[in-house]
Amino acid sequence: MTQASDRAALLLVSRLNFSYPGLDLFQDFSARIAPGVTLVRGGDGRGKTTLLNLLAGLMPARDGVLELNGLRLDSEPENYRRQVFFIDPRTEAYDQMTPPEVFAALAERYPHFDHAQLPALTEGLSLTPHLEKKLFMLSTGSKRKVYLAAAFAAHATLTLLDDPYASLDRASIQFVAATLNAHAADADQAWVVAMYETPEAVRLAGTIDLGD
């Protein structure tokens, strides 16, 4: 089930097909992702993380069309991916960097990355005491906070967040919800949040329900 707002879509997904051996996960899947925050809701094994990877252009679909802000993944893959922010929170790719080094590396990829936002983001996520530590020294929750801060500062056209509340303390969850709400009225940015349950107090532009 897909529910979307009447706002013009930034991302069009048309007849997407994807399967793992022995499992047809998406069959003729279509969606319109509008500006603002869209929830991808589903139980374990329903394909939330896989869908984020497909939307990011990091996993090849069997067929189907993805078009982001007028750019098709199949014909302009690099330009498409440059508009997308997605970091798998389980990655070890940044483990040898400190948070400022992570932010600097990502700023080179995202031309609208706003360094001026970082102090408020790191403070709001209780990251300030950890800025001199390499990521491998941080807890799972603190590593996730680094990626969340980067996501909010990057100002990508499409930002994909996989279970952004996982491993966070209550204050940080409230900060993430408030920051997402600040983007609810975005006209030129879409935020896709994959979670098991509908997040409280977050205004949604649409919902993609993958079932339980």
Short mmCIF file of C-alpha atoms in Angstrom, two decimals:
data_model
loop_
_atom_site.label_atom_id
_atom_site.label_comp_id
_atom_site.label_asym_id
_atom_site.label_seq_id
_atom_site.Cartn_x
_atom_site.Cartn_y
_atom_site.Cartn_z
CA MET A 1 0.00 0.00 0.00
CA THR A 2 1.32 3.41 -0.94
CA GLN A 3 -0.09 6.71 0.22
CA ALA A 4 1.40 9.94 -1.08
CA SER A 5 0.62 13.62 -0.92
CA ASP A 6 -0.62 15.60 -3.90
CA ARG A 7 2.67 17.47 -4.13
CA ALA A 8 4.68 16.92 -7.29
CA ALA A 9 6.95 13.91 -6.87
CA LEU A 10 10.73 14.31 -6.72
CA LEU A 11 11.31 10.57 -7.17
CA LEU A 12 9.28 8.40 -9.51
CA VAL A 13 9.56 4.64 -9.16
CA SER A 14 7.97 2.69 -12.01
CA ARG A 15 7.41 -1.09 -12.17
CA LEU A 16 10.46 -2.03 -10.14
CA ASN A 17 11.26 -5.74 -9.93
CA PHE A 18 13.80 -7.26 -7.59
CA SER A 19 14.33 -10.73 -6.17
CA TYR A 20 16.77 -12.71 -4.09
CA PRO A 21 17.24 -16.42 -4.87
CA GLY A 22 13.96 -18.02 -3.93
CA LEU A 23 12.32 -14.73 -2.91
CA ASP A 24 10.51 -12.27 -5.19
CA LEU A 25 10.69 -9.19 -2.99
CA PHE A 26 9.32 -6.48 -5.29
CA GLN A 27 7.06 -7.15 -8.26
CA ASP A 28 6.01 -4.22 -10.47
CA PHE A 29 6.56 -1.90 -7.50
CA SER A 30 5.72 1.74 -8.23
CA ALA A 31 5.76 4.79 -5.98
CA ARG A 32 5.79 8.58 -6.07
CA ILE A 33 8.06 10.15 -3.46
CA ALA A 34 7.07 13.74 -2.79
CA PRO A 35 9.12 16.44 -1.06
CA GLY A 36 9.06 16.15 2.71
CA VAL A 37 9.25 12.96 4.76
CA THR A 38 8.02 9.60 3.43
CA LEU A 39 7.84 6.54 5.67
CA VAL A 40 8.72 3.06 4.43
CA ARG A 41 7.08 0.83 7.03
CA GLY A 42 7.40 -2.93 7.25
CA GLY A 43 8.26 -5.89 9.42
CA ASP A 44 11.50 -7.86 9.44
CA GLY A 45 12.32 -9.34 6.07
CA ARG A 46 9.82 -7.23 4.15
CA GLY A 47 12.51 -5.36 2.23
CA LYS A 48 12.86 -1.96 3.89
CA THR A 49 16.68 -1.84 3.69
CA THR A 50 16.69 -3.46 0.26
CA LEU A 51 14.31 -0.78 -1.02
CA LEU A 52 16.57 1.98 0.29
CA ASN A 53 19.53 0.41 -1.50
CA LEU A 54 17.50 0.17 -4.71
CA LEU A 55 16.38 3.80 -4.45
CA ALA A 56 20.00 4.83 -3.84
CA GLY A 57 21.08 3.03 -6.99
CA LEU A 58 23.39 0.76 -5.01
CA MET A 59 21.66 -2.52 -5.91
CA PRO A 60 20.57 -3.41 -9.44
CA ALA A 61 16.90 -4.04 -10.00
CA ARG A 62 15.91 -6.71 -12.53
CA ASP A 63 13.96 -4.02 -14.35
CA GLY A 64 12.02 -0.84 -13.71
CA VAL A 65 12.68 2.88 -13.87
CA LEU A 66 13.92 5.26 -11.17
CA GLU A 67 13.77 8.97 -11.98
CA LEU A 68 14.98 11.55 -9.46
CA ASN A 69 14.45 15.22 -10.17
CA GLY A 70 14.33 14.47 -13.90
CA LEU A 71 17.40 12.20 -13.95
CA ARG A 72 16.99 8.50 -14.69
CA LEU A 73 19.21 6.01 -12.93
CA ASP A 74 19.56 3.80 -16.01
CA SER A 75 20.72 6.57 -18.35
CA GLU A 76 22.57 8.93 -15.95
CA PRO A 77 23.65 6.75 -13.03
CA GLU A 78 26.41 8.97 -11.66
CA ASN A 79 24.33 12.15 -11.81
CA TYR A 80 21.43 10.30 -10.19
CA ARG A 81 23.58 8.96 -7.33
CA ARG A 82 25.14 12.38 -6.69
CA GLN A 83 21.69 13.59 -5.65
CA VAL A 84 21.22 10.81 -3.09
CA PHE A 85 22.49 10.62 0.49
CA PHE A 86 22.53 7.12 1.93
CA ILE A 87 24.94 5.54 4.38
CA ASP A 88 24.30 2.02 5.60
CA PRO A 89 24.53 2.54 9.39
CA ARG A 90 26.36 -0.81 9.68
CA THR A 91 29.19 0.23 7.35
CA GLU A 92 32.80 0.21 8.53
CA ALA A 93 33.97 2.44 5.68
CA TYR A 94 34.48 5.46 7.96
CA ASP A 95 35.77 3.66 11.04
CA GLN A 96 39.28 5.15 10.85
CA MET A 97 37.96 8.73 10.64
CA THR A 98 36.88 11.17 13.31
CA PRO A 99 33.43 12.77 12.89
CA PRO A 100 34.90 16.03 11.47
CA GLU A 101 36.86 13.96 8.95
CA VAL A 102 33.68 12.14 7.96
CA PHE A 103 31.89 15.45 7.49
CA ALA A 104 34.77 16.82 5.39
CA ALA A 105 34.80 13.75 3.17
CA LEU A 106 31.07 13.91 2.58
CA ALA A 107 31.14 17.66 1.97
CA GLU A 108 33.31 16.97 -1.07
CA ARG A 109 30.53 14.81 -2.50
CA TYR A 110 27.55 17.01 -1.67
CA PRO A 111 27.91 20.57 -2.98
CA HIS A 112 25.21 22.00 -0.68
CA PHE A 113 26.72 20.51 2.49
CA ASP A 114 26.23 23.14 5.21
CA HIS A 115 29.13 23.16 7.67
CA ALA A 116 27.44 25.96 9.59
CA GLN A 117 24.75 23.52 10.76
CA LEU A 118 27.20 21.03 12.25
CA PRO A 119 27.66 22.60 15.72
CA ALA A 120 23.91 22.58 16.38
CA LEU A 121 23.56 19.06 14.95
CA THR A 122 26.42 17.57 16.95
CA GLU A 123 25.21 19.29 20.11
CA GLY A 124 21.61 18.18 19.55
CA LEU A 125 22.77 14.59 19.06
CA SER A 126 25.15 14.71 22.07
CA LEU A 127 28.13 14.12 19.78
CA THR A 128 30.24 17.07 20.86
CA PRO A 129 32.29 15.10 23.47
CA HIS A 130 33.17 12.49 20.82
CA LEU A 131 34.43 14.67 17.98
CA GLU A 132 38.08 13.74 18.48
CA LYS A 133 37.45 9.98 18.55
CA LYS A 134 37.64 7.73 15.51
CA LEU A 135 34.38 6.05 14.67
CA PHE A 136 35.57 2.56 15.60
CA MET A 137 35.92 3.87 19.16
CA LEU A 138 32.28 4.98 19.30
CA SER A 139 29.21 3.05 20.39
CA THR A 140 26.75 1.88 17.74
CA GLY A 141 24.41 4.71 18.67
CA SER A 142 27.11 7.37 18.45
CA LYS A 143 28.25 6.13 15.04
CA ARG A 144 24.66 6.37 13.84
CA LYS A 145 24.51 9.92 15.17
CA VAL A 146 27.53 10.88 13.04
CA TYR A 147 25.76 9.65 9.92
CA LEU A 148 22.53 11.39 10.92
CA ALA A 149 24.32 14.69 11.45
CA ALA A 150 25.94 14.32 8.03
CA ALA A 151 22.57 13.50 6.45
CA PHE A 152 20.96 16.62 7.89
CA ALA A 153 23.86 18.83 6.81
CA ALA A 154 24.24 17.40 3.30
CA HIS A 155 21.05 18.88 1.78
CA ALA A 156 20.84 16.17 -0.85
CA THR A 157 17.79 16.01 -3.10
CA LEU A 158 16.96 12.54 -1.72
CA THR A 159 18.04 11.40 1.74
CA LEU A 160 17.48 7.79 2.78
CA LEU A 161 17.54 6.92 6.49
CA ASP A 162 17.47 3.30 7.66
CA ASP A 163 15.83 3.03 11.10
CA PRO A 164 17.12 6.42 12.32
CA TYR A 165 15.91 5.88 15.90
CA ALA A 166 17.79 2.61 16.39
CA SER A 167 20.31 2.62 19.28
CA LEU A 168 19.57 6.27 20.13
CA ASP A 169 18.76 7.72 23.55
CA ARG A 170 15.40 9.38 24.09
CA ALA A 171 16.74 12.94 23.80
CA SER A 172 18.42 12.16 20.49
CA ILE A 173 15.27 10.52 19.14
CA GLN A 174 13.34 13.66 19.97
CA PHE A 175 16.00 15.76 18.26
CA VAL A 176 15.87 13.61 15.11
CA ALA A 177 12.07 13.83 15.05
CA ALA A 178 12.18 17.61 15.42
CA THR A 179 14.80 17.90 12.68
CA LEU A 180 12.76 15.72 10.34
CA ASN A 181 9.71 17.87 11.08
CA ALA A 182 11.73 20.93 10.14
CA HIS A 183 12.05 19.36 6.68
CA ALA A 184 8.37 18.38 6.39
CA ALA A 185 7.62 21.42 4.26
CA ASP A 186 10.67 21.08 2.01
CA ALA A 187 9.90 21.85 -1.61
CA ASP A 188 13.12 20.51 -3.10
CA GLN A 189 14.22 17.70 -0.77
CA ALA A 190 12.72 14.28 -0.12
CA TRP A 191 13.43 12.23 3.00
CA VAL A 192 12.66 8.50 3.01
CA VAL A 193 12.70 6.92 6.46
CA ALA A 194 12.52 3.13 6.84
CA MET A 195 11.10 1.95 10.17
CA TYR A 196 9.10 -0.90 11.66
CA GLU A 197 6.56 1.44 13.26
CA THR A 198 5.19 4.83 12.30
CA PRO A 199 7.26 7.44 14.17
CA GLU A 200 5.32 9.63 16.53
CA ALA A 201 5.26 13.38 16.03
CA VAL A 202 6.72 13.32 12.51
CA ARG A 203 4.62 14.89 9.78
CA LEU A 204 4.63 12.56 6.79
CA ALA A 205 4.19 13.42 3.13
CA GLY A 206 3.44 9.78 2.34
CA THR A 207 3.70 6.18 3.48
CA ILE A 208 4.87 3.04 1.69
CA ASP A 209 3.61 0.06 3.67
CA LEU A 210 5.43 -3.18 2.90
CA GLY A 211 3.36 -5.19 5.38
CA ASP A 212 4.29 -7.14 8.48
#
